[in-house]
Amino acid sequence: EKEVSITKFPADERKIIAKAHDKYKKARAGIINTRHGQIHTPAFMPVGTKGTVKAMLPESVQTTGADIILGNTYHLMLQPGAKRVFKLGGLHKFMNWSKPLLTDSGGFQVMSLSKLRKITEEGVIFNSHIDGSKFMLSPESSTEIQYLLGSTITMAFDECTPYPSTYEQAKSSMELTSRWAKRSRKAFYSRDGYGQFGIIQGSIYNDLRLKSALDLIELDFEGYAIGGLAVGEGQELMFKVLDYAPDLLPINKPRYLMGVGKPADIIGAVQRGIDMFDCVIPTRSGRNGQAFTKYGVVNIRNSKYKEDNTPLEEDCLCPACKNYTKAYLHYLVKVKEILGAMLMTWHNLMYFQKLMLRIREYIAQGKDFDFIS
Ligand SMILES: CNc1nc2c(CC[C@H]3O[C@@H](OC)[C@H](O)[C@@H]3OC)c3nc(N)[nH]c(=O)c3cc2[nH]1
Ligand SMILES: [Zn+2]
C-alpha cells in the first residue's frame, strides 16, 4: 500500500491512497478537500454549462452522488454576466449548489461557439453568438470572471489545440498556452480551499506534451488538466497520449481529463492515472432518449419499448427506474414531454456516478476493474 499524500490544496490536504496494482499501477482513488466540501476521486463531474445541470434540480443532482459540477465562463459572461452573478452572491448562491464548482476558462467555447474571433497574444476577441456584441477573453479577464462567479476550481486560460494539427501548429499553440498559463497564475487570487488548475496541451506529440507539463509545473498549480483531447482524435489515439501524459504531472496532485467521456473511455483513463472527468454525454444523450444501462445503451424511442412494462434497470434507485416503465419513458420522449428529459437525465447521471463508485471501490480493494462498464 503506497500512501501518497497530495501537496496542499491551500490549507487543505488531499489524501490519496494509491494502491499499486500489477496491471493498473497508475489507477488511484482519493479525496480532494475544498472550501465547499470533499471530492471523491476518480470523480465524474456533471456539466452545468449555464449554471444549471439541464433538466435537473441541484438537489436531484446531489442525490445521484455527484460531489462537484461544472459551470462555464463563456456562457455566463455573456448572460447573465459575471459582475451580476457576483452582485447576486456568486454562482453557488445563484444556482443553489453549495458543493464544489469547477468552471472552464472559456477558450474552448469561444472557438466552438462564437462567430468572428481573433486570437492575439493579449487574448481572444470575439462576437457573442447571442447578439453579436464584442468581447475579449484573456488570461486576466477569464481568471477574474471565474473569481466573480466564486468557482472552487478555476481553470487557466488556454488554447485547445485542434485535432489534427501539424507539429509546428501544435508547438506554437502549446507555447501560447504556456505564456497564458503564466498570466492566469499571476491573476489568480489564492484562497484557502480554492484552487487553480493548469491545462497542458501539445496535441499527440510527446515532446510537446512534456514541454507543456514542465512549463506548467513551474507555476505550481493546485491541479492539472490534460487538454486538447476528446476533440475528434478517437479513443485509440487518446489512450496513446494517456499512456504517458499523466506521468508527466505531479503524482500528488489531481489530474483532470477534459471532456471525457463514455464509460469505456473513463475506465481506460482511470487505469492510466486520471482522477477527474467531465462530459455532456449522460445529460445530452439522456435528453435525446439514450439511457445507459448495464445491458448497454437503450434507445428508448425504439418502438420495441412502447409496451415494455419493465424499468430501465430493475435494481437502479433513480426515480425513472423505481416508479416508471420503459413504455412510459418511450411515450414521454416521443411526445417530447419535459418529464421525459428529466427522468432520462436523472437515470444517466445516477448510472455514471454508480460507475465511479464501483471504480473507487475496486481500486480501494486493490482489485482489477477492467470489466466494469
Ligand atoms: C468534449 N471534449 C472536450 N471538451 C474540452 C474542453 C471543454 C470542457 C468544458 O466544456 C463544457 O462542456 C460542454 C464543460 O463546461 C467543460 O467545462 C470544463 C476543453 N476546455 C479547455 N479549456 N481546454 C481544453 O483543452 C479542452 C478540451 C476539451 N475536449
Ligand atoms: Zn435508473
mmCIF file of C-alpha atoms and ligand atoms in Angstrom:
data_model
loop_
_atom_site.group_PDB
_atom_site.id
_atom_site.type_symbol
_atom_site.label_atom_id
_atom_site.label_comp_id
_atom_site.label_asym_id
_atom_site.label_seq_id
_atom_site.Cartn_x
_atom_site.Cartn_y
_atom_site.Cartn_z
ATOM 1 C CA GLU A 1 0.000 0.000 0.000
ATOM 2 C CA LYS A 2 1.625 3.229 -1.120
ATOM 3 C CA GLU A 3 0.386 6.215 0.905
ATOM 4 C CA VAL A 4 0.819 9.302 -1.256
ATOM 5 C CA SER A 5 -0.371 12.476 0.362
ATOM 6 C CA ILE A 6 -1.140 15.306 -2.030
ATOM 7 C CA THR A 7 0.533 18.650 -1.558
ATOM 8 C CA LYS A 8 -1.642 21.345 -0.021
ATOM 9 C CA PHE A 9 -4.802 22.326 -1.834
ATOM 10 C CA PRO A 10 -4.418 25.649 0.033
ATOM 11 C CA ALA A 11 -4.941 24.915 3.727
ATOM 12 C CA ASP A 12 -6.361 21.532 2.948
ATOM 13 C CA GLU A 13 -4.850 18.162 2.344
ATOM 14 C CA ARG A 14 -5.855 15.702 -0.373
ATOM 15 C CA LYS A 15 -5.296 12.206 0.925
ATOM 16 C CA ILE A 16 -4.774 9.719 -1.782
ATOM 17 C CA ILE A 17 -4.239 6.035 -1.202
ATOM 18 C CA ALA A 18 -2.714 4.800 -4.394
ATOM 19 C CA LYS A 19 -2.813 1.030 -4.385
ATOM 20 C CA ALA A 20 -0.209 -0.241 -6.741
ATOM 21 C CA HIS A 21 -1.905 -2.785 -8.989
ATOM 22 C CA ASP A 22 0.239 -5.070 -11.057
ATOM 23 C CA LYS A 23 -1.723 -4.196 -14.260
ATOM 24 C CA TYR A 24 -3.145 -0.818 -13.272
ATOM 25 C CA LYS A 25 -0.387 0.523 -11.072
ATOM 26 C CA LYS A 26 -1.405 4.031 -12.126
ATOM 27 C CA ALA A 27 -5.050 3.851 -11.005
ATOM 28 C CA ARG A 28 -5.628 5.749 -7.775
ATOM 29 C CA ALA A 29 -8.538 6.674 -5.519
ATOM 30 C CA GLY A 30 -8.531 9.663 -3.222
ATOM 31 C CA ILE A 31 -10.275 12.705 -1.734
ATOM 32 C CA ILE A 32 -9.826 16.362 -2.661
ATOM 33 C CA ASN A 33 -10.730 18.637 0.262
ATOM 34 C CA THR A 34 -12.023 22.050 -0.751
ATOM 35 C CA ARG A 35 -13.738 25.092 0.765
ATOM 36 C CA HIS A 36 -17.075 23.698 -0.493
ATOM 37 C CA GLY A 37 -16.623 20.079 0.557
ATOM 38 C CA GLN A 38 -14.875 16.879 -0.492
ATOM 39 C CA ILE A 39 -14.491 15.377 -3.967
ATOM 40 C CA HIS A 40 -14.083 11.586 -4.039
ATOM 41 C CA THR A 41 -11.860 10.583 -6.942
ATOM 42 C CA PRO A 42 -11.970 9.131 -9.524
ATOM 43 C CA ALA A 43 -14.833 11.619 -9.968
ATOM 44 C CA PHE A 44 -17.362 12.304 -12.712
ATOM 45 C CA MET A 45 -18.437 15.959 -12.852
ATOM 46 C CA PRO A 46 -21.864 16.627 -14.447
ATOM 47 C CA VAL A 47 -21.835 19.578 -16.851
ATOM 48 C CA GLY A 48 -23.926 22.575 -15.812
ATOM 49 C CA THR A 49 -22.753 24.956 -18.557
ATOM 50 C CA LYS A 50 -25.255 27.789 -17.983
ATOM 51 C CA GLY A 51 -25.483 27.482 -14.218
ATOM 52 C CA THR A 52 -27.826 24.521 -14.320
ATOM 53 C CA VAL A 53 -27.442 20.807 -14.999
ATOM 54 C CA LYS A 54 -30.131 20.736 -17.683
ATOM 55 C CA ALA A 55 -33.482 19.159 -16.625
ATOM 56 C CA MET A 56 -32.226 18.580 -13.063
ATOM 57 C CA LEU A 57 -32.815 20.340 -9.752
ATOM 58 C CA PRO A 58 -29.498 20.776 -7.878
ATOM 59 C CA GLU A 59 -30.818 18.647 -5.008
ATOM 60 C CA SER A 60 -31.594 15.898 -7.537
ATOM 61 C CA VAL A 61 -28.024 16.107 -8.871
ATOM 62 C CA GLN A 62 -26.869 15.701 -5.259
ATOM 63 C CA THR A 63 -28.919 12.517 -4.797
ATOM 64 C CA THR A 64 -27.081 10.924 -7.738
ATOM 65 C CA GLY A 65 -23.858 11.216 -5.681
ATOM 66 C CA ALA A 66 -22.127 13.998 -7.631
ATOM 67 C CA ASP A 67 -19.626 15.886 -5.425
ATOM 68 C CA ILE A 68 -18.900 18.653 -7.943
ATOM 69 C CA ILE A 69 -20.477 20.163 -11.061
ATOM 70 C CA LEU A 70 -19.199 22.395 -13.850
ATOM 71 C CA GLY A 71 -20.130 25.887 -14.945
ATOM 72 C CA ASN A 72 -18.860 27.752 -17.954
ATOM 73 C CA THR A 73 -17.155 31.133 -18.141
ATOM 74 C CA TYR A 74 -18.019 31.757 -21.807
ATOM 75 C CA HIS A 75 -21.783 31.290 -21.420
ATOM 76 C CA LEU A 76 -22.082 33.008 -18.030
ATOM 77 C CA MET A 77 -20.046 36.055 -19.036
ATOM 78 C CA LEU A 78 -22.460 36.631 -21.943
ATOM 79 C CA GLN A 79 -25.588 36.001 -19.862
ATOM 80 C CA PRO A 80 -26.309 36.982 -17.099
ATOM 81 C CA GLY A 81 -22.793 38.479 -16.841
ATOM 82 C CA ALA A 82 -20.136 37.710 -14.200
ATOM 83 C CA LYS A 83 -20.495 41.029 -12.344
ATOM 84 C CA ARG A 84 -24.241 40.480 -11.989
ATOM 85 C CA VAL A 85 -23.718 36.942 -10.626
ATOM 86 C CA PHE A 86 -21.136 38.367 -8.207
ATOM 87 C CA LYS A 87 -23.566 41.093 -7.077
ATOM 88 C CA LEU A 88 -26.230 38.414 -6.534
ATOM 89 C CA GLY A 89 -23.944 36.441 -4.213
ATOM 90 C CA GLY A 90 -21.960 34.268 -6.637
ATOM 91 C CA LEU A 91 -22.813 31.186 -8.703
ATOM 92 C CA HIS A 92 -23.202 28.843 -5.688
ATOM 93 C CA LYS A 93 -25.988 31.008 -4.273
ATOM 94 C CA PHE A 94 -27.459 31.935 -7.669
ATOM 95 C CA MET A 95 -27.957 28.278 -8.672
ATOM 96 C CA ASN A 96 -28.441 26.883 -5.151
ATOM 97 C CA TRP A 97 -25.462 24.486 -5.313
ATOM 98 C CA SER A 98 -23.330 24.616 -2.145
ATOM 99 C CA LYS A 99 -20.782 21.922 -3.103
ATOM 100 C CA PRO A 100 -17.655 22.407 -5.250
ATOM 101 C CA LEU A 101 -17.936 24.124 -8.629
ATOM 102 C CA LEU A 102 -15.369 23.948 -11.433
ATOM 103 C CA THR A 103 -15.552 26.478 -14.258
ATOM 104 C CA ASP A 104 -13.831 26.160 -17.603
ATOM 105 C CA SER A 105 -11.772 29.190 -18.674
ATOM 106 C CA GLY A 106 -13.854 29.792 -21.789
ATOM 107 C CA GLY A 107 -11.287 29.389 -24.571
ATOM 108 C CA PHE A 108 -12.757 26.127 -25.805
ATOM 109 C CA GLN A 109 -16.286 27.527 -26.094
ATOM 110 C CA VAL A 110 -15.076 30.724 -27.796
ATOM 111 C CA MET A 111 -13.532 28.600 -30.550
ATOM 112 C CA SER A 112 -16.540 26.294 -30.852
ATOM 113 C CA LEU A 113 -19.432 28.721 -30.387
ATOM 114 C CA SER A 114 -18.619 32.344 -31.112
ATOM 115 C CA LYS A 115 -18.740 33.933 -34.556
ATOM 116 C CA LEU A 116 -15.864 36.042 -35.824
ATOM 117 C CA ARG A 117 -12.972 35.775 -33.444
ATOM 118 C CA LYS A 118 -9.402 36.935 -33.486
ATOM 119 C CA ILE A 119 -6.627 35.289 -31.465
ATOM 120 C CA THR A 120 -3.920 37.737 -30.359
ATOM 121 C CA GLU A 121 -1.107 37.461 -27.805
ATOM 122 C CA GLU A 122 -3.346 39.513 -25.479
ATOM 123 C CA GLY A 123 -6.287 37.092 -25.675
ATOM 124 C CA VAL A 124 -9.279 36.223 -27.897
ATOM 125 C CA ILE A 125 -11.545 38.945 -29.276
ATOM 126 C CA PHE A 126 -14.934 37.569 -30.359
ATOM 127 C CA ASN A 127 -18.528 38.436 -31.085
ATOM 128 C CA SER A 128 -21.179 36.901 -28.876
ATOM 129 C CA HIS A 129 -23.096 34.087 -30.605
ATOM 130 C CA ILE A 130 -26.206 35.559 -28.956
ATOM 131 C CA ASP A 131 -26.312 39.184 -30.107
ATOM 132 C CA GLY A 132 -23.019 39.711 -31.925
ATOM 133 C CA SER A 133 -21.657 42.154 -29.302
ATOM 134 C CA LYS A 134 -17.866 42.295 -28.974
ATOM 135 C CA PHE A 135 -15.973 40.635 -26.101
ATOM 136 C CA MET A 136 -12.356 39.896 -25.167
ATOM 137 C CA LEU A 137 -11.311 36.875 -23.146
ATOM 138 C CA SER A 138 -7.769 36.931 -21.818
ATOM 139 C CA PRO A 139 -5.899 35.068 -19.051
ATOM 140 C CA GLU A 140 -6.622 38.015 -16.762
ATOM 141 C CA SER A 141 -10.307 38.515 -17.662
ATOM 142 C CA SER A 142 -11.060 34.761 -17.630
ATOM 143 C CA THR A 143 -9.455 34.391 -14.194
ATOM 144 C CA GLU A 144 -11.322 37.432 -12.869
ATOM 145 C CA ILE A 145 -14.651 36.180 -14.239
ATOM 146 C CA GLN A 146 -14.127 32.823 -12.504
ATOM 147 C CA TYR A 147 -13.327 34.686 -9.275
ATOM 148 C CA LEU A 148 -16.536 36.738 -9.614
ATOM 149 C CA LEU A 149 -18.500 33.500 -10.179
ATOM 150 C CA GLY A 150 -16.934 32.113 -6.991
ATOM 151 C CA SER A 151 -15.524 28.940 -8.581
ATOM 152 C CA THR A 152 -13.973 26.400 -6.240
ATOM 153 C CA ILE A 153 -11.646 25.244 -9.024
ATOM 154 C CA THR A 154 -10.595 27.817 -11.634
ATOM 155 C CA MET A 155 -9.160 26.699 -14.981
ATOM 156 C CA ALA A 156 -6.194 28.531 -16.548
ATOM 157 C CA PHE A 157 -6.946 30.287 -19.845
ATOM 158 C CA ASP A 158 -5.577 28.065 -22.593
ATOM 159 C CA GLU A 159 -5.887 27.445 -26.307
ATOM 160 C CA CYS A 160 -7.322 23.987 -27.014
ATOM 161 C CA THR A 161 -5.169 22.831 -29.939
ATOM 162 C CA PRO A 162 -7.481 21.440 -32.640
ATOM 163 C CA TYR A 163 -7.059 17.883 -33.990
ATOM 164 C CA PRO A 164 -5.431 17.193 -36.352
ATOM 165 C CA SER A 165 -2.608 19.736 -36.069
ATOM 166 C CA THR A 166 0.868 19.683 -37.585
ATOM 167 C CA TYR A 167 3.803 19.578 -35.208
ATOM 168 C CA GLU A 168 4.505 23.272 -35.851
ATOM 169 C CA GLN A 169 0.860 24.271 -35.259
ATOM 170 C CA ALA A 170 0.751 22.235 -32.029
ATOM 171 C CA LYS A 171 4.091 23.697 -30.914
ATOM 172 C CA SER A 172 3.120 27.350 -31.306
ATOM 173 C CA SER A 173 -0.318 26.681 -29.797
ATOM 174 C CA MET A 174 1.245 24.938 -26.792
ATOM 175 C CA GLU A 175 3.734 27.800 -26.333
ATOM 176 C CA LEU A 176 0.880 30.329 -26.375
ATOM 177 C CA THR A 177 -0.921 28.249 -23.737
ATOM 178 C CA SER A 178 2.260 28.285 -21.602
ATOM 179 C CA ARG A 179 2.501 32.086 -21.786
ATOM 180 C CA TRP A 180 -1.215 32.396 -20.992
ATOM 181 C CA ALA A 181 -0.871 29.941 -18.096
ATOM 182 C CA LYS A 182 1.782 32.191 -16.524
ATOM 183 C CA ARG A 183 -0.536 35.205 -16.785
ATOM 184 C CA SER A 184 -3.515 33.177 -15.492
ATOM 185 C CA ARG A 185 -1.466 32.042 -12.476
ATOM 186 C CA LYS A 186 -0.392 35.639 -11.740
ATOM 187 C CA ALA A 187 -4.014 36.829 -11.958
ATOM 188 C CA PHE A 188 -5.289 34.080 -9.620
ATOM 189 C CA TYR A 189 -6.341 35.220 -6.132
ATOM 190 C CA SER A 190 -5.168 32.328 -3.961
ATOM 191 C CA ARG A 191 -7.504 31.484 -1.047
ATOM 192 C CA ASP A 192 -7.768 28.574 1.394
ATOM 193 C CA GLY A 193 -9.754 25.689 -0.084
ATOM 194 C CA TYR A 194 -9.857 27.159 -3.608
ATOM 195 C CA GLY A 195 -7.559 26.037 -6.402
ATOM 196 C CA GLN A 196 -6.492 26.781 -9.949
ATOM 197 C CA PHE A 197 -5.673 24.028 -12.480
ATOM 198 C CA GLY A 198 -3.236 24.408 -15.364
ATOM 199 C CA ILE A 199 -4.173 22.754 -18.674
ATOM 200 C CA ILE A 200 -1.443 21.024 -20.666
ATOM 201 C CA GLN A 201 -1.580 20.948 -24.458
ATOM 202 C CA GLY A 202 0.761 19.561 -27.145
ATOM 203 C CA SER A 203 -1.727 17.510 -29.177
ATOM 204 C CA ILE A 204 -0.366 13.990 -29.916
ATOM 205 C CA TYR A 205 3.330 14.961 -29.823
ATOM 206 C CA ASN A 206 5.033 13.587 -26.684
ATOM 207 C CA ASP A 207 7.883 16.104 -26.625
ATOM 208 C CA LEU A 208 5.361 18.973 -26.780
ATOM 209 C CA ARG A 209 3.292 17.378 -24.014
ATOM 210 C CA LEU A 210 6.454 17.137 -21.900
ATOM 211 C CA LYS A 211 7.418 20.785 -22.530
ATOM 212 C CA SER A 212 3.857 21.893 -21.702
ATOM 213 C CA ALA A 213 3.928 19.922 -18.443
ATOM 214 C CA LEU A 214 7.337 21.342 -17.444
ATOM 215 C CA ASP A 215 6.181 24.912 -18.145
ATOM 216 C CA LEU A 216 3.040 24.461 -16.043
ATOM 217 C CA ILE A 217 4.632 22.535 -13.167
ATOM 218 C CA GLU A 218 6.873 25.571 -12.652
ATOM 219 C CA LEU A 219 3.714 27.571 -11.872
ATOM 220 C CA ASP A 220 2.793 25.144 -9.078
ATOM 221 C CA PHE A 221 -0.951 24.827 -9.815
ATOM 222 C CA GLU A 222 -3.199 23.002 -7.321
ATOM 223 C CA GLY A 223 -4.080 20.517 -10.060
ATOM 224 C CA TYR A 224 -3.527 19.835 -13.763
ATOM 225 C CA ALA A 225 -5.852 19.112 -16.680
ATOM 226 C CA ILE A 226 -4.914 17.282 -19.851
ATOM 227 C CA GLY A 227 -6.441 19.410 -22.603
ATOM 228 C CA GLY A 228 -6.563 19.029 -26.365
ATOM 229 C CA LEU A 229 -8.135 15.554 -26.186
ATOM 230 C CA ALA A 230 -11.679 14.339 -26.946
ATOM 231 C CA VAL A 231 -11.517 16.694 -29.916
ATOM 232 C CA GLY A 232 -12.010 14.063 -32.621
ATOM 233 C CA GLU A 233 -8.776 12.071 -32.315
ATOM 234 C CA GLY A 234 -10.626 8.875 -31.332
ATOM 235 C CA GLN A 235 -10.135 6.570 -28.338
ATOM 236 C CA GLU A 236 -7.038 4.776 -29.619
ATOM 237 C CA LEU A 237 -5.020 7.975 -30.152
ATOM 238 C CA MET A 238 -6.353 9.428 -26.894
ATOM 239 C CA PHE A 239 -5.158 6.383 -24.954
ATOM 240 C CA LYS A 240 -1.790 6.584 -26.745
ATOM 241 C CA VAL A 241 -1.329 10.084 -25.302
ATOM 242 C CA LEU A 242 -2.670 8.957 -21.907
ATOM 243 C CA ASP A 243 -0.139 6.111 -21.832
ATOM 244 C CA TYR A 244 2.480 8.722 -20.900
ATOM 245 C CA ALA A 245 0.946 12.202 -20.347
ATOM 246 C CA PRO A 246 -0.437 11.694 -16.798
ATOM 247 C CA ASP A 247 3.034 10.536 -15.684
ATOM 248 C CA LEU A 248 4.464 13.921 -16.709
ATOM 249 C CA LEU A 249 2.312 15.524 -13.995
ATOM 250 C CA PRO A 250 2.947 15.593 -10.227
ATOM 251 C CA ILE A 251 1.699 12.275 -8.770
ATOM 252 C CA ASN A 252 0.395 14.063 -5.687
ATOM 253 C CA LYS A 253 -1.943 16.497 -7.459
ATOM 254 C CA PRO A 254 -5.339 15.959 -9.116
ATOM 255 C CA ARG A 255 -5.336 15.118 -12.832
ATOM 256 C CA TYR A 256 -8.406 16.111 -14.880
ATOM 257 C CA LEU A 257 -9.139 14.833 -18.400
ATOM 258 C CA MET A 258 -11.395 17.450 -20.029
ATOM 259 C CA GLY A 259 -14.486 16.419 -21.986
ATOM 260 C CA VAL A 260 -14.274 12.651 -21.352
ATOM 261 C CA GLY A 261 -16.302 10.530 -21.813
ATOM 262 C CA LYS A 262 -18.137 7.283 -22.391
ATOM 263 C CA PRO A 263 -17.830 4.624 -19.633
ATOM 264 C CA ALA A 264 -15.114 2.717 -21.539
ATOM 265 C CA ASP A 265 -13.129 5.950 -22.050
ATOM 266 C CA ILE A 266 -13.365 6.735 -18.329
ATOM 267 C CA ILE A 267 -12.220 3.237 -17.284
ATOM 268 C CA GLY A 268 -9.254 3.346 -19.680
ATOM 269 C CA ALA A 269 -8.264 6.810 -18.484
ATOM 270 C CA VAL A 270 -8.535 5.870 -14.778
ATOM 271 C CA GLN A 271 -6.245 2.917 -15.493
ATOM 272 C CA ARG A 272 -3.737 5.444 -16.872
ATOM 273 C CA GLY A 273 -3.844 7.694 -13.797
ATOM 274 C CA ILE A 274 -6.670 10.201 -14.375
ATOM 275 C CA ASP A 275 -8.707 11.403 -11.371
ATOM 276 C CA MET A 276 -11.432 13.735 -12.732
ATOM 277 C CA PHE A 277 -13.800 13.701 -15.721
ATOM 278 C CA ASP A 278 -16.495 15.873 -17.279
ATOM 279 C CA CYS A 279 -18.729 15.029 -20.227
ATOM 280 C CA VAL A 280 -22.083 16.116 -21.634
ATOM 281 C CA ILE A 281 -22.894 12.536 -22.717
ATOM 282 C CA PRO A 282 -25.117 11.474 -19.768
ATOM 283 C CA THR A 283 -27.124 14.712 -19.812
ATOM 284 C CA ARG A 284 -27.251 15.497 -23.557
ATOM 285 C CA SER A 285 -27.857 11.887 -24.683
ATOM 286 C CA GLY A 286 -30.411 11.441 -21.887
ATOM 287 C CA ARG A 287 -32.440 14.316 -23.299
ATOM 288 C CA ASN A 288 -32.127 12.680 -26.717
ATOM 289 C CA GLY A 289 -33.595 9.403 -25.444
ATOM 290 C CA GLN A 290 -30.431 7.359 -24.803
ATOM 291 C CA ALA A 291 -30.244 5.565 -21.442
ATOM 292 C CA PHE A 292 -27.026 3.974 -20.180
ATOM 293 C CA THR A 293 -27.746 0.607 -18.547
ATOM 294 C CA LYS A 294 -25.774 -2.470 -17.516
ATOM 295 C CA TYR A 295 -27.324 -4.132 -20.579
ATOM 296 C CA GLY A 296 -25.817 -1.457 -22.836
ATOM 297 C CA VAL A 297 -27.285 1.773 -24.210
ATOM 298 C CA VAL A 298 -31.098 1.718 -24.576
ATOM 299 C CA ASN A 299 -32.546 3.984 -27.278
ATOM 300 C CA ILE A 300 -35.890 4.450 -25.564
ATOM 301 C CA ARG A 301 -37.514 5.883 -28.712
ATOM 302 C CA ASN A 302 -37.269 2.431 -30.332
ATOM 303 C CA SER A 303 -40.821 1.106 -30.893
ATOM 304 C CA LYS A 304 -39.908 -2.198 -29.209
ATOM 305 C CA TYR A 305 -40.296 -0.361 -25.863
ATOM 306 C CA LYS A 306 -43.777 1.028 -26.485
ATOM 307 C CA GLU A 307 -45.431 -1.691 -24.371
ATOM 308 C CA ASP A 308 -42.433 -2.713 -22.293
ATOM 309 C CA ASN A 309 -43.699 -2.613 -18.713
ATOM 310 C CA THR A 310 -40.263 -3.115 -17.109
ATOM 311 C CA PRO A 311 -37.891 -0.418 -15.728
ATOM 312 C CA LEU A 312 -34.651 0.594 -17.463
ATOM 313 C CA GLU A 313 -32.759 -1.251 -14.694
ATOM 314 C CA GLU A 314 -34.600 -3.297 -12.070
ATOM 315 C CA ASP A 315 -32.072 -2.547 -9.314
ATOM 316 C CA CYS A 316 -31.489 1.152 -10.055
ATOM 317 C CA LEU A 317 -32.638 3.524 -7.302
ATOM 318 C CA CYS A 318 -33.336 6.542 -9.537
ATOM 319 C CA PRO A 319 -36.960 7.769 -9.852
ATOM 320 C CA ALA A 320 -37.130 6.661 -13.507
ATOM 321 C CA CYS A 321 -36.399 3.050 -12.569
ATOM 322 C CA LYS A 322 -38.231 2.986 -9.225
ATOM 323 C CA ASN A 323 -41.541 4.442 -10.378
ATOM 324 C CA TYR A 324 -41.799 4.174 -14.158
ATOM 325 C CA THR A 325 -41.575 1.751 -17.067
ATOM 326 C CA LYS A 326 -39.721 1.861 -20.371
ATOM 327 C CA ALA A 327 -43.143 2.190 -22.051
ATOM 328 C CA TYR A 328 -43.843 5.418 -20.164
ATOM 329 C CA LEU A 329 -40.352 6.807 -20.873
ATOM 330 C CA HIS A 330 -40.743 5.807 -24.534
ATOM 331 C CA TYR A 331 -44.012 7.734 -24.678
ATOM 332 C CA LEU A 332 -42.713 10.842 -22.841
ATOM 333 C CA VAL A 333 -39.643 11.119 -25.078
ATOM 334 C CA LYS A 334 -41.682 10.522 -28.252
ATOM 335 C CA VAL A 335 -44.131 13.309 -27.391
ATOM 336 C CA LYS A 336 -41.239 15.499 -26.140
ATOM 337 C CA GLU A 337 -42.684 15.853 -22.629
ATOM 338 C CA ILE A 338 -40.284 17.694 -20.260
ATOM 339 C CA LEU A 339 -40.604 14.874 -17.699
ATOM 340 C CA GLY A 340 -39.009 12.568 -20.271
ATOM 341 C CA ALA A 341 -35.822 14.676 -20.354
ATOM 342 C CA MET A 342 -35.828 14.876 -16.552
ATOM 343 C CA LEU A 343 -36.157 11.139 -15.882
ATOM 344 C CA MET A 344 -33.703 10.067 -18.594
ATOM 345 C CA THR A 345 -31.123 12.603 -17.378
ATOM 346 C CA TRP A 346 -31.561 11.564 -13.756
ATOM 347 C CA HIS A 347 -31.061 7.894 -14.616
ATOM 348 C CA ASN A 348 -27.920 8.553 -16.703
ATOM 349 C CA LEU A 349 -26.307 10.731 -14.047
ATOM 350 C CA MET A 350 -27.056 8.003 -11.467
ATOM 351 C CA TYR A 351 -25.507 5.420 -13.818
ATOM 352 C CA PHE A 352 -22.287 7.431 -14.242
ATOM 353 C CA GLN A 353 -21.974 8.042 -10.506
ATOM 354 C CA LYS A 354 -22.510 4.333 -9.777
ATOM 355 C CA LEU A 355 -19.777 3.534 -12.285
ATOM 356 C CA MET A 356 -17.371 5.905 -10.491
ATOM 357 C CA LEU A 357 -18.361 4.474 -7.084
ATOM 358 C CA ARG A 358 -17.608 0.941 -8.275
ATOM 359 C CA ILE A 359 -14.279 2.044 -9.759
ATOM 360 C CA ARG A 360 -13.303 3.732 -6.468
ATOM 361 C CA GLU A 361 -14.267 0.605 -4.508
ATOM 362 C CA TYR A 362 -12.301 -1.710 -6.796
ATOM 363 C CA ILE A 363 -9.218 0.482 -6.535
ATOM 364 C CA ALA A 364 -9.542 0.720 -2.730
ATOM 365 C CA GLN A 365 -9.769 -3.101 -2.526
ATOM 366 C CA GLY A 366 -6.803 -3.440 -4.877
ATOM 367 C CA LYS A 367 -8.990 -5.260 -7.393
ATOM 368 C CA ASP A 368 -8.702 -5.005 -11.157
ATOM 369 C CA PHE A 369 -11.717 -3.339 -12.760
ATOM 370 C CA ASP A 370 -11.198 -3.925 -16.451
ATOM 371 C CA PHE A 371 -14.600 -5.496 -16.988
ATOM 372 C CA ILE A 372 -16.809 -2.912 -15.293
ATOM 373 C CA SER A 373 -18.802 -0.891 -17.796
HETATM 374 C C1 LIG B 1 -15.759 17.397 -25.296
HETATM 375 N N1 LIG B 1 -14.331 17.345 -25.449
HETATM 376 C C2 LIG B 1 -13.576 18.335 -24.905
HETATM 377 N N2 LIG B 1 -14.066 19.346 -24.153
HETATM 378 C C3 LIG B 1 -12.981 20.121 -23.861
HETATM 379 C C4 LIG B 1 -12.920 21.312 -23.138
HETATM 380 C C5 LIG B 1 -14.198 21.947 -22.618
HETATM 381 C C6 LIG B 1 -14.684 21.365 -21.337
HETATM 382 C C7 LIG B 1 -15.862 22.204 -20.884
HETATM 383 O O1 LIG B 1 -16.924 22.166 -21.861
HETATM 384 C C8 LIG B 1 -18.176 22.119 -21.216
HETATM 385 O O2 LIG B 1 -18.886 21.019 -21.716
HETATM 386 C C9 LIG B 1 -19.640 21.314 -22.869
HETATM 387 C C10 LIG B 1 -17.948 21.913 -19.757
HETATM 388 O O3 LIG B 1 -18.419 23.031 -19.071
HETATM 389 C C11 LIG B 1 -16.449 21.742 -19.585
HETATM 390 O O4 LIG B 1 -16.020 22.618 -18.552
HETATM 391 C C12 LIG B 1 -14.752 22.235 -18.017
HETATM 392 C C13 LIG B 1 -11.642 21.943 -23.001
HETATM 393 N N3 LIG B 1 -11.557 23.128 -22.307
HETATM 394 C C14 LIG B 1 -10.352 23.766 -22.236
HETATM 395 N N4 LIG B 1 -10.246 24.923 -21.572
HETATM 396 N N5 LIG B 1 -9.205 23.238 -22.808
HETATM 397 C C15 LIG B 1 -9.219 22.063 -23.478
HETATM 398 O O5 LIG B 1 -8.168 21.634 -23.987
HETATM 399 C C16 LIG B 1 -10.488 21.353 -23.591
HETATM 400 C C17 LIG B 1 -10.569 20.130 -24.278
HETATM 401 C C18 LIG B 1 -11.830 19.523 -24.425
HETATM 402 N N6 LIG B 1 -12.226 18.394 -25.059
HETATM 403 ZN ZN ZN B 2 -32.358 4.394 -13.088
#
